[in-house]
PDB file of C-alpha atoms and ligand atoms in Angstrom:
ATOM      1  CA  UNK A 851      18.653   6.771 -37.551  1.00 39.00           C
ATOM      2  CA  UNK A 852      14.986   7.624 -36.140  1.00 42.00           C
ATOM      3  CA  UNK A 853      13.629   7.050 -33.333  1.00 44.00           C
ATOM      4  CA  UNK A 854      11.769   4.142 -34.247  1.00 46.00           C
ATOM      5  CA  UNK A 855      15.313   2.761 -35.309  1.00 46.00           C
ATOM      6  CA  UNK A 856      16.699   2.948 -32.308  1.00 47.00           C
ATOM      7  CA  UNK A 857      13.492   1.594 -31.114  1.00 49.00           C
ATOM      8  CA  UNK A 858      13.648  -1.883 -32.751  1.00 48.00           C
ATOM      9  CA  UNK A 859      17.469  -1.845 -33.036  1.00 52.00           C
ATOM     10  CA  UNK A 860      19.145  -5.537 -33.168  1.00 50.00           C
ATOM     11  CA  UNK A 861      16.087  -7.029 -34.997  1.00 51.00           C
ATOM     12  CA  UNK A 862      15.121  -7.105 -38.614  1.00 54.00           C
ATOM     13  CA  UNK A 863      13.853  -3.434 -39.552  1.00 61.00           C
ATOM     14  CA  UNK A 864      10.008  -3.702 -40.280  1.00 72.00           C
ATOM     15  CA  UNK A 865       9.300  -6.081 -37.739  1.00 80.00           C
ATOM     16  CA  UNK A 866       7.161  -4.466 -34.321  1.00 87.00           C
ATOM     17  CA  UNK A 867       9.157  -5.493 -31.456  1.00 92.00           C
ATOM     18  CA  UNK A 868       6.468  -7.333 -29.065  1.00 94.00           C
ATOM     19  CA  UNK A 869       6.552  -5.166 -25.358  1.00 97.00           C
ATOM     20  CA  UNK A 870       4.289  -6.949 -23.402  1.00 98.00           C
ATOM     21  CA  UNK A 871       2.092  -9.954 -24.508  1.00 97.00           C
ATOM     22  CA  UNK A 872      -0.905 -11.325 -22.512  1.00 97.00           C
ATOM     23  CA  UNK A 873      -2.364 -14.602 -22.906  1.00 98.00           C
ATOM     24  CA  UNK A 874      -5.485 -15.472 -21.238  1.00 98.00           C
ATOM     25  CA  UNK A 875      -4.520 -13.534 -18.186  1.00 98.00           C
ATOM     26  CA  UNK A 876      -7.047 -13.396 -15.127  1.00 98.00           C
ATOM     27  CA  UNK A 877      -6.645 -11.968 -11.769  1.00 98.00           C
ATOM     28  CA  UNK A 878      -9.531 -12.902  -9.466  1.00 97.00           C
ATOM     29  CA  UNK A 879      -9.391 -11.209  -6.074  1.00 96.00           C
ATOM     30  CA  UNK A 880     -11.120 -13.416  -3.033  1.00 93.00           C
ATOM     31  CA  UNK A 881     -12.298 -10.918  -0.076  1.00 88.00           C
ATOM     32  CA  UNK A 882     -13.949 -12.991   2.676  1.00 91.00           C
ATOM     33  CA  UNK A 883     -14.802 -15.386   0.384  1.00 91.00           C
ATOM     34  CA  UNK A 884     -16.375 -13.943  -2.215  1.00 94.00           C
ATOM     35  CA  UNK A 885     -14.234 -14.511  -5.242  1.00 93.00           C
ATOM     36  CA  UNK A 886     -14.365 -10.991  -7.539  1.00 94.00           C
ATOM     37  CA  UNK A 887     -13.641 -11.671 -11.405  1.00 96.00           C
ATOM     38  CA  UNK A 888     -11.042  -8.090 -12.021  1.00 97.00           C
ATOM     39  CA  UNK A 889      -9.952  -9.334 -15.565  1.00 98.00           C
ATOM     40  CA  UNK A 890     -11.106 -12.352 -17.359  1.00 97.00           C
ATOM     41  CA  UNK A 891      -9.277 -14.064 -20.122  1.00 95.00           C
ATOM     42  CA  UNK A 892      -7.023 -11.086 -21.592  1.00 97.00           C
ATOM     43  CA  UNK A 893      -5.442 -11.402 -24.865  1.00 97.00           C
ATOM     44  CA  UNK A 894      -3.076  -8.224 -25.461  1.00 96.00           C
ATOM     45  CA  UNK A 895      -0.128  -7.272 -27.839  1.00 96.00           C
ATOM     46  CA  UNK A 896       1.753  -3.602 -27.092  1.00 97.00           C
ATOM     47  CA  UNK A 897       4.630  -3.252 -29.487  1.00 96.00           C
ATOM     48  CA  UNK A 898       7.448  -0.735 -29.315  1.00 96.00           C
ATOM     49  CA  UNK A 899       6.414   2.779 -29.862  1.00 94.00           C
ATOM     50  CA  UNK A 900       2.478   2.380 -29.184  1.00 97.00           C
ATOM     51  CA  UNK A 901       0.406   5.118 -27.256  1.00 97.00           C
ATOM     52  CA  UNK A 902      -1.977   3.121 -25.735  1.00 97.00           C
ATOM     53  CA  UNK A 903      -4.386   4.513 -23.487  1.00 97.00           C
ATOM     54  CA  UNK A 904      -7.228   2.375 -21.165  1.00 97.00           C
ATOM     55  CA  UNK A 905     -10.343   3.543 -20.884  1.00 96.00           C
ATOM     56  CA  UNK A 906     -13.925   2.036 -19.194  1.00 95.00           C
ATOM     57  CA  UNK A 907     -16.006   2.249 -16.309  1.00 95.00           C
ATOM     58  CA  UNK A 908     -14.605   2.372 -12.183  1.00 94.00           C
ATOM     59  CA  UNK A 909     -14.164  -1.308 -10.853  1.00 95.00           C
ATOM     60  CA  UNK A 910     -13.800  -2.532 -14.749  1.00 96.00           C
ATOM     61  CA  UNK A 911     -10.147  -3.517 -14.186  1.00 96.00           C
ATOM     62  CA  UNK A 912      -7.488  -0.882 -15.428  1.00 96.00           C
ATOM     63  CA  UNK A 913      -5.489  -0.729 -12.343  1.00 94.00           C
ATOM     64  CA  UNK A 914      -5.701  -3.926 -11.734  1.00 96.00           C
ATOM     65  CA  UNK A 915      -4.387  -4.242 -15.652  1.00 97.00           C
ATOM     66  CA  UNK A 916      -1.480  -1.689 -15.257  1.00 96.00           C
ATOM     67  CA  UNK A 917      -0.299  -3.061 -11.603  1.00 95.00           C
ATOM     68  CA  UNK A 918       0.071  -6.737 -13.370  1.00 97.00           C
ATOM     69  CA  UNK A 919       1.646  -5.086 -16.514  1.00 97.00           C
ATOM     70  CA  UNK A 920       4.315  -3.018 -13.992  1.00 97.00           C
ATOM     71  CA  UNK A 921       4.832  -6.299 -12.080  1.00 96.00           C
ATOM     72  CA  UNK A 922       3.667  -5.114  -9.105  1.00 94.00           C
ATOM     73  CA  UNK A 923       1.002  -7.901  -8.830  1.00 94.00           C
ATOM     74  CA  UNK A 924       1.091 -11.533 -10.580  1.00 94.00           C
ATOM     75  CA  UNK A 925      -1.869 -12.714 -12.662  1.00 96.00           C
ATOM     76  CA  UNK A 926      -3.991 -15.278 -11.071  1.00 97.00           C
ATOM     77  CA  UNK A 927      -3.936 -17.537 -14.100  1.00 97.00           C
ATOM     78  CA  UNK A 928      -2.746 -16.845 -18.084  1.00 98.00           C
ATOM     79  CA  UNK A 929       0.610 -15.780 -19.440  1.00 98.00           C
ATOM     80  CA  UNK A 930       2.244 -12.101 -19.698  1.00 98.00           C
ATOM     81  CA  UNK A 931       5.255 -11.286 -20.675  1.00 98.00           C
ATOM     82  CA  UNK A 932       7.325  -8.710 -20.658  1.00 97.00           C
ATOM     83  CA  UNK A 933       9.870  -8.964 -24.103  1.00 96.00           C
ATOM     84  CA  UNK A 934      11.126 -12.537 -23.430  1.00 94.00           C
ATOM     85  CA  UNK A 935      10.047 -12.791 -19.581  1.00 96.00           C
ATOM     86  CA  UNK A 936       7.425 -14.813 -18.017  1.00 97.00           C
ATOM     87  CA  UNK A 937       6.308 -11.940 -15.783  1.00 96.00           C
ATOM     88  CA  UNK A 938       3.322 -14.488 -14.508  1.00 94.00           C
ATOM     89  CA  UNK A 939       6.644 -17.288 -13.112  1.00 94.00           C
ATOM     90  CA  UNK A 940       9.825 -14.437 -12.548  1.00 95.00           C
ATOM     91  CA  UNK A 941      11.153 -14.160  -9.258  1.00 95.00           C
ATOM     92  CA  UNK A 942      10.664 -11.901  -6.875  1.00 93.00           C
ATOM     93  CA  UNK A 943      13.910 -10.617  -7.553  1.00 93.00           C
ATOM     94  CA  UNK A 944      13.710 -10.165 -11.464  1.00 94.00           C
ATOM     95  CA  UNK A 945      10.068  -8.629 -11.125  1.00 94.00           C
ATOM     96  CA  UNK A 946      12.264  -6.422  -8.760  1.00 93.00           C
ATOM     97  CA  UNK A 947      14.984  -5.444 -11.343  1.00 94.00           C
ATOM     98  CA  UNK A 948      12.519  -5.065 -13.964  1.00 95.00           C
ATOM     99  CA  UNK A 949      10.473  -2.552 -11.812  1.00 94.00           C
ATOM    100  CA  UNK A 950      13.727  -0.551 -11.222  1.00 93.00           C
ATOM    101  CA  UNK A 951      15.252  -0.703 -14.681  1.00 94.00           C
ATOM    102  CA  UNK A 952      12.442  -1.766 -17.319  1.00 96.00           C
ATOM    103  CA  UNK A 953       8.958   0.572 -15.792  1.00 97.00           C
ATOM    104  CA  UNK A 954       8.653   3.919 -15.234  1.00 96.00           C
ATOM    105  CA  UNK A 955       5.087   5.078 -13.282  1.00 95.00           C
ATOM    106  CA  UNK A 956       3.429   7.719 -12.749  1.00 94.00           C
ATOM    107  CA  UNK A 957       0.135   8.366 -10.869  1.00 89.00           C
ATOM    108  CA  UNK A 958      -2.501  10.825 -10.298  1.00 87.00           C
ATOM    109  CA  UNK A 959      -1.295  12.010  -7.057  1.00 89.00           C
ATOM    110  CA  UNK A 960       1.981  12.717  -8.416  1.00 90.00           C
ATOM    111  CA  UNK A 961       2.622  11.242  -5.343  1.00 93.00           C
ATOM    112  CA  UNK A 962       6.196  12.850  -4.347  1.00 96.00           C
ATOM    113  CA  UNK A 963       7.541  13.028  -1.379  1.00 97.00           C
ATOM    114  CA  UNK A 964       6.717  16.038   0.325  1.00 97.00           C
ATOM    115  CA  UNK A 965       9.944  16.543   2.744  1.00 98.00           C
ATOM    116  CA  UNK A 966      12.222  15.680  -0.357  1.00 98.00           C
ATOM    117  CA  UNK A 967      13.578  18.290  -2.831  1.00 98.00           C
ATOM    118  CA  UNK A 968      12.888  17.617  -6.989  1.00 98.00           C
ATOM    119  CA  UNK A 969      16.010  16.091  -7.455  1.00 98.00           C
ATOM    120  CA  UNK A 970      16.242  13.920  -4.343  1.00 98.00           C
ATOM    121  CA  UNK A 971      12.874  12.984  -5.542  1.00 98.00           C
ATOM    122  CA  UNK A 972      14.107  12.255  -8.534  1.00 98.00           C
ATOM    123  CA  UNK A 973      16.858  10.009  -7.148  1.00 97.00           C
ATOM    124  CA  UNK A 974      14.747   8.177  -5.231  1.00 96.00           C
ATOM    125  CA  UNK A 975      14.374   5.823  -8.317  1.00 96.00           C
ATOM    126  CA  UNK A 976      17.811   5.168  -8.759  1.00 96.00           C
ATOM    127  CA  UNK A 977      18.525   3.899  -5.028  1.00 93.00           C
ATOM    128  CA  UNK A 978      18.371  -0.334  -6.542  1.00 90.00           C
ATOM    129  CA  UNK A 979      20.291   0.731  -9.136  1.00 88.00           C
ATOM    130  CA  UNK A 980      23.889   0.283  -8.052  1.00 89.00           C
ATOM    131  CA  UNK A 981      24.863   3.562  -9.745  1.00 94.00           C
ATOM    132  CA  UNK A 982      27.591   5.746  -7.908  1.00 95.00           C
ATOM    133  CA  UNK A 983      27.229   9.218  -6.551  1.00 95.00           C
ATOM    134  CA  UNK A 984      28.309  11.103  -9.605  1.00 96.00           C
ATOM    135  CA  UNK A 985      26.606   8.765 -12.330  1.00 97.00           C
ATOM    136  CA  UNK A 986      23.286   9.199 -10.162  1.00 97.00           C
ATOM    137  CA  UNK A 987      23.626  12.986  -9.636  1.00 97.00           C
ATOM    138  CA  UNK A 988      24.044  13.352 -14.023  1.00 97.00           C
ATOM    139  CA  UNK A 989      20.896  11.279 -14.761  1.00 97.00           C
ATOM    140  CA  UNK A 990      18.843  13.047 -11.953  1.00 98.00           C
ATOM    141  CA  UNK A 991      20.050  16.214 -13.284  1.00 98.00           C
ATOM    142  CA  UNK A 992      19.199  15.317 -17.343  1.00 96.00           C
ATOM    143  CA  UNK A 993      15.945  13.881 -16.227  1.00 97.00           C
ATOM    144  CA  UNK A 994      14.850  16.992 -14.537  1.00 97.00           C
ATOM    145  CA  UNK A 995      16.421  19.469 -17.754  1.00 96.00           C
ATOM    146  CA  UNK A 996      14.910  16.993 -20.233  1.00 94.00           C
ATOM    147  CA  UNK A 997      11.120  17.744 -18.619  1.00 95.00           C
ATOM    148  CA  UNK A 998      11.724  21.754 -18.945  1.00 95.00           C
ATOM    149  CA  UNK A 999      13.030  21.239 -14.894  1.00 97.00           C
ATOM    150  CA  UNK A1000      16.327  22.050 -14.861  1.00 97.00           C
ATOM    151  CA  UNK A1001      16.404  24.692 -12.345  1.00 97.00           C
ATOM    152  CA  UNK A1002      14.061  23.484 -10.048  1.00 97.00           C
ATOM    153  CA  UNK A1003      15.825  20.558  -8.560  1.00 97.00           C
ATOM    154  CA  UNK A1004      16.437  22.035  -5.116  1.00 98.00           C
ATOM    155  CA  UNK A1005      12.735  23.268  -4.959  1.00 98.00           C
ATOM    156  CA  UNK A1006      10.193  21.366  -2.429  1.00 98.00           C
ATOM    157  CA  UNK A1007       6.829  19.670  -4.105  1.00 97.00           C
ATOM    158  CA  UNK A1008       5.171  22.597  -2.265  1.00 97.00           C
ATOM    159  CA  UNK A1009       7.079  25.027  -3.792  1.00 97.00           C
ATOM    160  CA  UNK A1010       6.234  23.487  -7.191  1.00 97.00           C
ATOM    161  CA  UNK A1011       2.635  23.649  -9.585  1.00 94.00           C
ATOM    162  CA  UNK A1012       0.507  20.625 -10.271  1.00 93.00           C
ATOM    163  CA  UNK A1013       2.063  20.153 -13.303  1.00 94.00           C
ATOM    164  CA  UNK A1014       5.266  20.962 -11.937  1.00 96.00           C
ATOM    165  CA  UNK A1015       5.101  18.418  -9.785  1.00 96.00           C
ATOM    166  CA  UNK A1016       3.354  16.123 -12.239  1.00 94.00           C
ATOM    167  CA  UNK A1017       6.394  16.604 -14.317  1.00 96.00           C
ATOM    168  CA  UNK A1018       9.195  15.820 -11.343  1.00 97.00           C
ATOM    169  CA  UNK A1019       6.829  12.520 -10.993  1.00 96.00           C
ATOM    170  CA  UNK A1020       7.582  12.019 -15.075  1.00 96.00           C
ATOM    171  CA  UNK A1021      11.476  12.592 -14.528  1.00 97.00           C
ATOM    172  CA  UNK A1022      11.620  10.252 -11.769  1.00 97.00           C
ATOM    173  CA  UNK A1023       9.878   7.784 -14.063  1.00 96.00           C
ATOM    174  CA  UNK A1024      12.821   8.553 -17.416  1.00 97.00           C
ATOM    175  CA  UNK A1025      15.659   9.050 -14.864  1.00 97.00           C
ATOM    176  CA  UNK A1026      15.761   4.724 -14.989  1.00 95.00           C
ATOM    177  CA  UNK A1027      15.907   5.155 -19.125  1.00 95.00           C
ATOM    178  CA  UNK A1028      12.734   2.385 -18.621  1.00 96.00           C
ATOM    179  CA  UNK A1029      11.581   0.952 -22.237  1.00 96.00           C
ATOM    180  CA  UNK A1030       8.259   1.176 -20.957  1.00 98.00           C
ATOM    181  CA  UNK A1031       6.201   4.341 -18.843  1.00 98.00           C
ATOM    182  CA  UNK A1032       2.540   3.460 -17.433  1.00 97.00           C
ATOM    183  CA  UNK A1033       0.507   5.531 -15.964  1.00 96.00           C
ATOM    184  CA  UNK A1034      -2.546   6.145 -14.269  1.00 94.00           C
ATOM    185  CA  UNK A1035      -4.887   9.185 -14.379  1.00 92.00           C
ATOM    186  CA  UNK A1036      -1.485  11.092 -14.916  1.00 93.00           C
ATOM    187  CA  UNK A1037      -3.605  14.403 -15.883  1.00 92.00           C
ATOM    188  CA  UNK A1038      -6.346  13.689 -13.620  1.00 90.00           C
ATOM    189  CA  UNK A1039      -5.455  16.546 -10.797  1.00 88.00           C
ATOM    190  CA  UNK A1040      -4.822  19.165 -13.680  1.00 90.00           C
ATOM    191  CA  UNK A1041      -5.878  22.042 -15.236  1.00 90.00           C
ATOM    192  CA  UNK A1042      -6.620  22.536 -18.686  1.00 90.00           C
ATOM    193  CA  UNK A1043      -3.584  24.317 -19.675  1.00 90.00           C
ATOM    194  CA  UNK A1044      -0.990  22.011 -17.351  1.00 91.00           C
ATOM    195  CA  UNK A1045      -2.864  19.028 -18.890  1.00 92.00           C
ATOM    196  CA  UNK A1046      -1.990  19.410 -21.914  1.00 93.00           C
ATOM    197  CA  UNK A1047       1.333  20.388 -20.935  1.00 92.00           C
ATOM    198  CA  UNK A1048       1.987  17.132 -19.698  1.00 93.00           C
ATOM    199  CA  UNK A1049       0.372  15.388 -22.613  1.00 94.00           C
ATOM    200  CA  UNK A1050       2.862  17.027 -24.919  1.00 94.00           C
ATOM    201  CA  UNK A1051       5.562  15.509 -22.586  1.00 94.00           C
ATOM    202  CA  UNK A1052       4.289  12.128 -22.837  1.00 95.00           C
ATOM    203  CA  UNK A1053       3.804  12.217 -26.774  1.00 96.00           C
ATOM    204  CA  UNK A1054       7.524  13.670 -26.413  1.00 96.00           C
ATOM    205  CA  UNK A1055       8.769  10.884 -24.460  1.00 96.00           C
ATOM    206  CA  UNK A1056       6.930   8.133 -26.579  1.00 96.00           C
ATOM    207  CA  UNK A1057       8.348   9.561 -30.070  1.00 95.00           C
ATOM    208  CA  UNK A1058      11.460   9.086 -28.532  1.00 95.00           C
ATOM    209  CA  UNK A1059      11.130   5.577 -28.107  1.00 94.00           C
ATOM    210  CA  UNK A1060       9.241   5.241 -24.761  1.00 97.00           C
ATOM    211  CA  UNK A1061       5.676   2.573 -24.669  1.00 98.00           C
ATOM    212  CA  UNK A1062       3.643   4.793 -23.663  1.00 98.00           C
ATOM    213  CA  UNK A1063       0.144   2.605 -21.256  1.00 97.00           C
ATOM    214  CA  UNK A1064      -2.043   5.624 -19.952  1.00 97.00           C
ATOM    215  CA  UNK A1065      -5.323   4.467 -18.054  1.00 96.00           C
ATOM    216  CA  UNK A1066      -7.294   7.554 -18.317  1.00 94.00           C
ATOM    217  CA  UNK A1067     -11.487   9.605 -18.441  1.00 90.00           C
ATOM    218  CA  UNK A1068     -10.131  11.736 -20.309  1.00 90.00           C
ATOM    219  CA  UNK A1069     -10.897  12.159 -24.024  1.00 89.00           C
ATOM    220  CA  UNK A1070      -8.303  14.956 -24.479  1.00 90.00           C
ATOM    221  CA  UNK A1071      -5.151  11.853 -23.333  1.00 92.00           C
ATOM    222  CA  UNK A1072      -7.153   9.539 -25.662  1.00 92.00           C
ATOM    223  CA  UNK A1073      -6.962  11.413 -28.652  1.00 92.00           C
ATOM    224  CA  UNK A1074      -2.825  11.536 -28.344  1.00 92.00           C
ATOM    225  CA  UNK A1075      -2.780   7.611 -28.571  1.00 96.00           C
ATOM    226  CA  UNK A1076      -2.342   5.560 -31.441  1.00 95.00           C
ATOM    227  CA  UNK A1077      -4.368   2.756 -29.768  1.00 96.00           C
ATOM    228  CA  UNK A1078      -7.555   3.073 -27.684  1.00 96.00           C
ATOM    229  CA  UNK A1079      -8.479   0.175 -25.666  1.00 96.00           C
ATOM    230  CA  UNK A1080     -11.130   0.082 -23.274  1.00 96.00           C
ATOM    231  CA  UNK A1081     -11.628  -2.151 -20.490  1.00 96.00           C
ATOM    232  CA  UNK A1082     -14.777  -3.291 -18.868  1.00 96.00           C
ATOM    233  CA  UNK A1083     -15.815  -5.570 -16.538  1.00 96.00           C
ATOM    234  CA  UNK A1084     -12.723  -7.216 -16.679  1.00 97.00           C
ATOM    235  CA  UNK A1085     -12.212  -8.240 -20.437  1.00 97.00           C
ATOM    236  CA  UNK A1086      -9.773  -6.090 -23.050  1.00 95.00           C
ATOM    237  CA  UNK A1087     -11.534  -4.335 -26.140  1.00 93.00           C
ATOM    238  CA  UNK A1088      -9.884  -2.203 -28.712  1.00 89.00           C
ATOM    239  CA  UNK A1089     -12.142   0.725 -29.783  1.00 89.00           C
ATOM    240  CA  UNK A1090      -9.103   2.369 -31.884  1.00 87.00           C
ATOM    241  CA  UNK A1091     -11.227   4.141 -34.720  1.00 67.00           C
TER     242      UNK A1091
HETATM  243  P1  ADP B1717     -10.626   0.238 -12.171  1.00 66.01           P
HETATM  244  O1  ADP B1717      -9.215   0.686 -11.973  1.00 66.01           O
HETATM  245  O2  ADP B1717     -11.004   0.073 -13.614  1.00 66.01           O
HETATM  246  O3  ADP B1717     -11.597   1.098 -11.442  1.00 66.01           O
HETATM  247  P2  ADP B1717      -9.873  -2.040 -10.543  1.00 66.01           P
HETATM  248  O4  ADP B1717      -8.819  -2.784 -11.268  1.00 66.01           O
HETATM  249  O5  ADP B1717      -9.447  -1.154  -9.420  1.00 66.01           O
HETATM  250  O6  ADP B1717     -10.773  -1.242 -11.580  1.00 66.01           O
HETATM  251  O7  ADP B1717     -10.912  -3.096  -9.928  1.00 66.01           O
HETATM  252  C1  ADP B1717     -11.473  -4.164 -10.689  1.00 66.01           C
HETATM  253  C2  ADP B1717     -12.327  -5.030  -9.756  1.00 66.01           C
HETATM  254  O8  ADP B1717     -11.481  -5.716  -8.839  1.00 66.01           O
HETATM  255  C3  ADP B1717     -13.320  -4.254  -8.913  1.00 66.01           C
HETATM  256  O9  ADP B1717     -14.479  -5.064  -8.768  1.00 66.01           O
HETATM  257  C4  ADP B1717     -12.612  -4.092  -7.593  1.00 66.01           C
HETATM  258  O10 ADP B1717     -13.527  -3.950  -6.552  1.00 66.01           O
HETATM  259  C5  ADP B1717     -11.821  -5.383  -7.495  1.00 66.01           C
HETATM  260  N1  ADP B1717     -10.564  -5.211  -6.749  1.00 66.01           N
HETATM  261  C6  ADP B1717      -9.505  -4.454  -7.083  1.00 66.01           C
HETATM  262  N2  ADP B1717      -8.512  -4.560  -6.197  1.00 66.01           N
HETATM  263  C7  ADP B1717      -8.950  -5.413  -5.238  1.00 66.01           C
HETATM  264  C8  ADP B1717      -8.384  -5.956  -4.034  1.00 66.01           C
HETATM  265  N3  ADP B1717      -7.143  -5.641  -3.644  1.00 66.01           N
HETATM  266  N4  ADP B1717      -9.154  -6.822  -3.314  1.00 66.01           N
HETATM  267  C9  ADP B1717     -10.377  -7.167  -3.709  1.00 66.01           C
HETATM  268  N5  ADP B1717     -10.971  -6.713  -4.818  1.00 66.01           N
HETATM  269  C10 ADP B1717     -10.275  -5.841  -5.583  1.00 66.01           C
HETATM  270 MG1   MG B1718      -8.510   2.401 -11.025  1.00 66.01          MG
END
């Protein structure tokens, strides 16, 4: 059984399993009355398995794109799901579940906590789980071994590289086994060489059944995704070659 198998298990083989789907989706922001357009009328379809990465101008709508997408922000009109949920209608309580068990993110800053060890950060994403002690403590520990970490879970950020850290932020985005991982500018405080360290991660990750949505500048994380969109003023384009 590949990857992909596993991937698209319980429906017919050949089929793309359908991760997200956006109808018509808008999000219009209104700042002391002034009503700002972020994304007009997007139509997208991410299947199981797809690199994607965003690309296009500041202020063109890719964060506000990924935040909807991790359901950290509802659209203002339209229809996006997530597999079979209405992410535009859930609850506040299944858009809270689905953060915890369905996303992983991971940001530019890395944005760890700086008084926490690796593997406290780590576990920091299991706390709405429900997991016990012991069940928590294994998945922290084969996140941080399956991003080349294993020995470094007692170690502060500070005591860590950029791509270190960078890669701490990745395990605490696997550690919830999420079918999807989005991220933004995740190479964007990097070095050449730690850049593409973390790239090969990624591609890693996604062969092994992970979505893979990375809003990026960066031509080198563009050229490991099988689809290219690019996003500007606030409407979707695919400029996949
Ligand atoms: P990008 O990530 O591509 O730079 P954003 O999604 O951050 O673009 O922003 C898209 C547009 O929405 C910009 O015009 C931005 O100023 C506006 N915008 C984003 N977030 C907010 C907000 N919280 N309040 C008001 N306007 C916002
Ligand atoms: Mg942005």
């Amino acid at each position: 059984m590949t990857i992909t198998d596993t991937a698209r298990a319980g429906v017919p083989s050949g089929d793309p399993v359908p991760v997200y789907r956006a109808e018509n989706v808008t999000r219009t922001y209104t700042q002391k009355g002034r009503v700002v357009k972020a994304l007009t009328g997007v139509d997208l379809l991410i299947h199981a398995g797809e690199f994607v990465t965003i690309q296009g101008p500041t202020g063109g709508g890719k964060s506000t794109l990924l935040q909807l997408l991790g359901a950290l922000d509802a659209p203002t009109s339209g229809s996006l799901r997530l597999g079979d949920i209405e992410l535009a209608s859930a609850s506040a309580r299944e858009l809270g579940r689905i953060r915890a068990e369905e996303i992983g993110f991971v940001f530019q800053g890395f944005n760890l906590i700086p008084t926490l060890t690796a593997a406290e950060n780590v576990d920091m994403a299991l706390e709405p789980s429900g997991l016990g002690k012991a069940e928590r403590a294994a998945r922290v520990a084969e996140a941080l071994a399956h991003v080349g970490l294993a020995d470094r879970g007692m170690h502060l950020p500070t005591e860590l590289s950029g791509g270190q850290q960078q890669r701490v932020a990745i395990a605490r985005a696997i550690v919830k086994r999420p079918r999807v991982l989005l991220a933004d500018e995740p190479t964007g405080n990097l070095d050449e060489s730690m850049r593409d360290e973390i790239l090969d991660l990624l591609a890693r990750l996604c062969a092994e059944g992970i979505t893979m949505i990375v809003v990026t500048h960066d031509s080198a994380v563009a050229r490991r995704a099988t689809r290219r969109l690019r996003l500007a003023q606030g409407r979707v384009t695919d400029i996949t070659r």
